[in-house]
Every structure is written in C-alpha cells, then in structure tokens.
Coordinates of C-alpha atoms in Angstrom, one line a residue:
X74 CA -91.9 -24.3 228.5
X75 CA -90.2 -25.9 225.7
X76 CA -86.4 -26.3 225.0
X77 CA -84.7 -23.4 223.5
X78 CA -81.9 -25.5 221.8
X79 CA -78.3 -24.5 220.3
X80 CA -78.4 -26.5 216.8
X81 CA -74.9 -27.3 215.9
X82 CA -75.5 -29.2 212.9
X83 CA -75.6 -28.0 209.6
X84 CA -79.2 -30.2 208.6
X85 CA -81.5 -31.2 210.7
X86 CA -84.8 -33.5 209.6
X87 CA -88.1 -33.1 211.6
X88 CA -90.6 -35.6 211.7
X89 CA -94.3 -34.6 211.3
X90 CA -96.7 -34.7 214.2
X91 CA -98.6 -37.4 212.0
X92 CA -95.6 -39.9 212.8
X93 CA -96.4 -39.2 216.4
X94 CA -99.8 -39.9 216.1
X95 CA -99.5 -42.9 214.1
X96 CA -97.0 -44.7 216.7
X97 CA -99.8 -43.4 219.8
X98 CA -102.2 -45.3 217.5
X99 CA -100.3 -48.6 217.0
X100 CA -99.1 -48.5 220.9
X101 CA -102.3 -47.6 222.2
X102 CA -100.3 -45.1 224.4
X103 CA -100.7 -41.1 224.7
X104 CA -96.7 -40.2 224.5
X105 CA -95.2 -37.8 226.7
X106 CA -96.4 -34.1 226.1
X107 CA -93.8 -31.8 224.3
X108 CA -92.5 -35.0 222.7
X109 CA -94.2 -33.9 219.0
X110 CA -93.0 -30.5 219.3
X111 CA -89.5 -31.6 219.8
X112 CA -90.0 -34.1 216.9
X113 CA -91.3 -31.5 215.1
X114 CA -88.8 -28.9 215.8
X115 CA -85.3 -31.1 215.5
X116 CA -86.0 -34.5 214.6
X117 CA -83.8 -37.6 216.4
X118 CA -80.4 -36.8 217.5
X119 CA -78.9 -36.0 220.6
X120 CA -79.1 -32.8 223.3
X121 CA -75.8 -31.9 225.2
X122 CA -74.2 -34.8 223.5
X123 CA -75.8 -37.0 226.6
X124 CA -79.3 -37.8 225.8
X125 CA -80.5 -39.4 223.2
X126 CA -84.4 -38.4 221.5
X127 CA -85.6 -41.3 219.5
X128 CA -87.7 -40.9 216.8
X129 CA -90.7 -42.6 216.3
X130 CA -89.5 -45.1 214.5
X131 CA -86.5 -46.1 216.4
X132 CA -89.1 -46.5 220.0
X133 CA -91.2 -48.9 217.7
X134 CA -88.2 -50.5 216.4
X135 CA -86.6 -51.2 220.0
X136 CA -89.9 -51.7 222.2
X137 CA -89.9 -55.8 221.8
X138 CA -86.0 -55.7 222.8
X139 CA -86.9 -53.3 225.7
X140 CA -89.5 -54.9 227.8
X141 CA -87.5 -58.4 227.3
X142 CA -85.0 -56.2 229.2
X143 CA -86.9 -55.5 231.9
X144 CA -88.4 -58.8 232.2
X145 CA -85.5 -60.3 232.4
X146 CA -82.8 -57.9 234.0
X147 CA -84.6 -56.0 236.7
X148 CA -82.7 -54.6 239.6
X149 CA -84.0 -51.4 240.5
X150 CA -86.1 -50.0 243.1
X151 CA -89.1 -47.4 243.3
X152 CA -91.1 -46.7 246.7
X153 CA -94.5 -47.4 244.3
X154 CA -93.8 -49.1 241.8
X155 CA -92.8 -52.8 240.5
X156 CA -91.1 -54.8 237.8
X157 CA -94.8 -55.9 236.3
X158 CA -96.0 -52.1 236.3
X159 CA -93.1 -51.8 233.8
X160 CA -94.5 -54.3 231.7
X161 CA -95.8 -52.1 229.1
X162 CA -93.4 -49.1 229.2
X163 CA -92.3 -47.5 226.1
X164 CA -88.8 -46.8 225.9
X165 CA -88.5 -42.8 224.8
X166 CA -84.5 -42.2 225.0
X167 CA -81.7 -42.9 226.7
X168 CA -78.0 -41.9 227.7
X169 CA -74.9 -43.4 226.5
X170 CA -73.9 -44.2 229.7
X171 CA -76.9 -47.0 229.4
X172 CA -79.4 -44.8 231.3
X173 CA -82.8 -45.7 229.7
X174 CA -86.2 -43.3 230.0
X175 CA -89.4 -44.6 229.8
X176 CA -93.1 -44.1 229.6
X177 CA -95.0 -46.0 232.0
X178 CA -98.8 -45.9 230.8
X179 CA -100.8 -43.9 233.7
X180 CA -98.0 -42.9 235.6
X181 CA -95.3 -41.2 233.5
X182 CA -91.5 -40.8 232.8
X183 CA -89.3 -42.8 234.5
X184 CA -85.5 -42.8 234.6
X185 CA -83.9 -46.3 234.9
X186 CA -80.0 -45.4 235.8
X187 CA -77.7 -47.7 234.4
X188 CA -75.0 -47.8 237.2
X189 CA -77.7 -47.2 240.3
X190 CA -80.6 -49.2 241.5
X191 CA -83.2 -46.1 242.1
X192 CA -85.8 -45.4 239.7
X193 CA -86.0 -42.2 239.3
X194 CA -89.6 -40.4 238.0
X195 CA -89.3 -37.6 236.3
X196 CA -93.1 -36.1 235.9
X197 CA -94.8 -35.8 232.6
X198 CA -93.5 -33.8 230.3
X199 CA -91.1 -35.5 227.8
X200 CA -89.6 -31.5 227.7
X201 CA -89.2 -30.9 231.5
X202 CA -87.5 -34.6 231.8
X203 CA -85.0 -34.2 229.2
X204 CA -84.0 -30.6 230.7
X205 CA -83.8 -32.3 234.0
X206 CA -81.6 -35.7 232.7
X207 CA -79.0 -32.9 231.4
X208 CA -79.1 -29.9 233.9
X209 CA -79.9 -31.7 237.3
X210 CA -76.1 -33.5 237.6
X211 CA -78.0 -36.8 239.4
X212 CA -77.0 -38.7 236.5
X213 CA -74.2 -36.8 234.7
X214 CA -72.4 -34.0 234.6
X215 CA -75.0 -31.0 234.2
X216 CA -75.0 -29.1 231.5
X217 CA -75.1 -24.8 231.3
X218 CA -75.9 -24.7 227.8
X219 CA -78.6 -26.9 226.1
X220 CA -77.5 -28.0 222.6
X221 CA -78.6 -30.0 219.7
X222 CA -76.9 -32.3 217.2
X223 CA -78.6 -34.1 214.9
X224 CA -78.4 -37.8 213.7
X225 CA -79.4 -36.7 209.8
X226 CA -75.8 -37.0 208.9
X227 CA -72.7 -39.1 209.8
X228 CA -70.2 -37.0 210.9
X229 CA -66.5 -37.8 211.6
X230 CA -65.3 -38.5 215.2
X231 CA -61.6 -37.8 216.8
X232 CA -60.6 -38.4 220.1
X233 CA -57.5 -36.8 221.7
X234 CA -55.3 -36.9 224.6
X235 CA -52.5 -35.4 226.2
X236 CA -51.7 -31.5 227.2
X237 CA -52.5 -29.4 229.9
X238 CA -56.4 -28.4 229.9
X239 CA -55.8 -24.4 230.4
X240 CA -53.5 -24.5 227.5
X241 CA -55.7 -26.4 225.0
X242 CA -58.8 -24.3 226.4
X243 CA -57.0 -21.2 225.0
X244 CA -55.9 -22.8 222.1
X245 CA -59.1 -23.7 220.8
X246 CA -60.6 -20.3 222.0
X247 CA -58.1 -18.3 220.5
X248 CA -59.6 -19.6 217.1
X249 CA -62.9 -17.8 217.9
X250 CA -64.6 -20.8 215.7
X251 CA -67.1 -21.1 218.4
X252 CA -71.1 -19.7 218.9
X253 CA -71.2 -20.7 222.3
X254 CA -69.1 -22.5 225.0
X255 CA -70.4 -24.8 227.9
X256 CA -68.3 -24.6 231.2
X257 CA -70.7 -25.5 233.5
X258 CA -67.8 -27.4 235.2
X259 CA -63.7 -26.0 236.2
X260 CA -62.5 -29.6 234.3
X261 CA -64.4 -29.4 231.2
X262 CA -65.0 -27.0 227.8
X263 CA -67.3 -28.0 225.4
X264 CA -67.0 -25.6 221.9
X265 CA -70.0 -25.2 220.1
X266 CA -68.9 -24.6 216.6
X267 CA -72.3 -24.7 213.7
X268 CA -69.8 -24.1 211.5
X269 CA -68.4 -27.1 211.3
X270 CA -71.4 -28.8 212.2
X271 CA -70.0 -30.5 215.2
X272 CA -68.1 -29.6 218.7
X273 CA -64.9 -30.0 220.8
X274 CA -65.4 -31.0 224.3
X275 CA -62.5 -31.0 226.4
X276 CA -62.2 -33.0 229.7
X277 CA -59.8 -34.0 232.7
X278 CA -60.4 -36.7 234.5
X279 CA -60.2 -36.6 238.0
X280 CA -57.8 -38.0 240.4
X281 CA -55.3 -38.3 237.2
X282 CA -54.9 -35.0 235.4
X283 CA -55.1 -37.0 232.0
X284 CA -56.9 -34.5 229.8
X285 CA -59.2 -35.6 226.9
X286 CA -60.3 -34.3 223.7
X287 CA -63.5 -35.5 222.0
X288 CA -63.5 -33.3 218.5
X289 CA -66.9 -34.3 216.0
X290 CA -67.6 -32.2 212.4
X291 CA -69.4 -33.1 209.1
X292 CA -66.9 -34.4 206.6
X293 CA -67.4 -31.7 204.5
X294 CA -65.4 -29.2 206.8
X295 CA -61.8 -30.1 206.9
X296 CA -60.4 -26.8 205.8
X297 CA -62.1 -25.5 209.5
X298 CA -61.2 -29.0 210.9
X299 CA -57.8 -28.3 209.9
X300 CA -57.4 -25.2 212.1
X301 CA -58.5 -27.4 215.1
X302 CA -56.2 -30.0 214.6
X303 CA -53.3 -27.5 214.0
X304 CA -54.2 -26.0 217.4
X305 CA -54.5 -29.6 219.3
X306 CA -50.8 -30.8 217.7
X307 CA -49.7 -26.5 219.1
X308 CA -50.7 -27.7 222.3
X309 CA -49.0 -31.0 222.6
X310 CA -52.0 -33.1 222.5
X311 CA -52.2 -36.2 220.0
X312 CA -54.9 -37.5 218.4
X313 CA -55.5 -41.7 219.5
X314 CA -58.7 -42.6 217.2
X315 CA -61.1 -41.2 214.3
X316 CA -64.2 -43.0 213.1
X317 CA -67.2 -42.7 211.2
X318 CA -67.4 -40.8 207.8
X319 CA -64.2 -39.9 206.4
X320 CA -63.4 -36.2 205.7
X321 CA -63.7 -34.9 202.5
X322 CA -60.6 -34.4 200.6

C-alpha cells in the first residue's frame, strides 16, 4: 500500500524513476521497494515534518560521510547483526532528531536511533518503514495524519512561545485556514494550511506547561501569514525567532 499523503506545499518537484535507476546502477544496490514511487510522486522533502526522504542525489552525496560514521561511531545493538554488516549500508533518510535509516544490502531497512542503542529493522518496504518511523510513537511522537512538505522552495520559519495551549488552539481554528488538523496527542495541534504552503504546530512541553509555536509558510503568503500572527499576538503568545526566506512585501 503506498502513502496517501496531505501535500501542504504549493510546488512540489518529482524525480523520474530513471534517477532511481541510475543511483541502483552506480551503488550496485536494489533500493528499497516503494522508494521510486514516492520519488516519483513528491520528490525530497519531509512527511509529518519528522522524516526526512532524500533524493537520489542527496543519498549519493552523503553515502562516503555516512559509512565513516558508522565506522567510526558505532554504539548500537542488533540480536543479528554487526558493525561490519553495516559496512555498505546506504543511508535513505533520517529524522531531525538524528535518527538515521538505512539500507543494508540483503537484509533491509534498518533504523539507527539517535538517543538509544537498539537497532531497530523495519522490513523492506521503503513505504511501510516511513509509515512506521511516523505512526508507531517508538521513536517520536506518532502521527494521525500523514503529510507532505516539500524542499522545492525555502520557506520562512517562526517560532513562538508563550499562552495557554486551549486558547491558542481556538485561535488559530477560529481562522478556519486549515485542510486538515493532526491531534493525535492532548499537548499538541498541528494546522495544515496548503494555502499558505506551510503549517502551525502547536506544542506543550511536559512537566512545564511552556507552550510552543512552530509557524512555516512560503514567502509569498504574508497577507494569510498576517491573519496568523494577528491571532498568536490575540492570544498572548510572542514570537522569539524567524529564519529562512524573508516574506514578501
């Protein structure tokens, strides 16, 4: 079964199965099956704004760096295999938590957690293993909605803090931007909003009731982005940091 994503940004840029075939031929490696049609169907960019799908060019581009890695910073454990059997692996994604995912040539995907020393298999299918790394909750918070943004464009990036997270919730609902909303947990709301080509994802931290605001949209969008941040300052929550491309004016 293949992943039915939401697309939140406004562009996305496939790459052509003959990319995928290429890199097979120079690694000498079958990649992971449903790893072309995902390529084919979205291109590189990131799925519930926790893993990252590497193009073929980036995995060629960062295989050299990877394996000295490995070599060289190995503490993790699996009941079959061994640092040497990873001596070939292709790296095909990652988190940005650190978590890396890799092929290892006749056995399949593993999962190398960043912050825990099991290596975790994850079968086959480069489809089935991406599903799992963002529903399953072993590694991060699962997710209840699958969603795509892509890395075609650079897009502007906010983060927020402050205010109570029912209030800001309703705030940013109330503005009924948003296709779809992911609340697969009580301390968390992330807006899907194609609109803008981005998302707001609202969290509180536990332990310390600090709430945080993580708002991203193409630069183009400020009239929409506007309406956000109006909401945000309504709800008494300030914005600390903005980076990458600057809004349009």
């Amino acid at each position: 079964m293949g992943l039915d994503l939401i697309v939140v940004s406004t562009e996305l840029e496939p790459i052509e199965h003959a990319a995928v075939a290429a890199l097979e031929q120079r690694l000498g490696v079958a990649l992971p099956t449903g790893y072309a049609e995902i390529m084919a169907t979205y291109g590189q960019g990131s799925i519930c704004n926790i893993f990252d799908v590497w193009g073929p060019a980036r995995i060629l581009d960062s295989l050299d760096g990877a394996r000295e890695l490995l070599a060289e910073y190995w503490f993790w454990e699996h009941p079959e295999l061994v640092q040497a059997d990873f001596a070939d692996a292709v790296p095909v994604g990652g988190s940005s938590n650190g978590d890396q995912m890799v092929l290892v040539p006749g056995r399949g995907l593993v999962v190398l957690p960043r912050h825990a020393t099991d290596a975790i298999d994850v079968g086959t299918s480069y489809t089935d293993a991406v599903r799992w790394f963002c529903t399953s909750g072993r590694l991060v918070a699962a997710s209840a909605v699958l969603w795509f943004e892509s890395w075609t464009r650079l897009s502007c990036y906010e983060n927020w803090a402050g205010g109570e997270l029912g209030r800001v919730r309703e705030a940013i609902s109330a503005l009924g931007l948003h296709s779809a909303l992911d609340e697969s947990r009580r301390d968390t709301g992330t807006f899907l909003i194609p609109a803008m080509g981005g998302h707001v994802s609202v969290l509180e931290t536990s332990g310390d009731g600090d709430l945080y605001v993580h708002v991203r949209f193409e630069p183009e969008f400020t009239a929409l982005h506007a309406r956000i941040e109006a909401a945000l300052i309504g709800a008494d929550v300030r914005r600390l940091a903005r980076w990458g491309a600057e809004p349009v004016i």
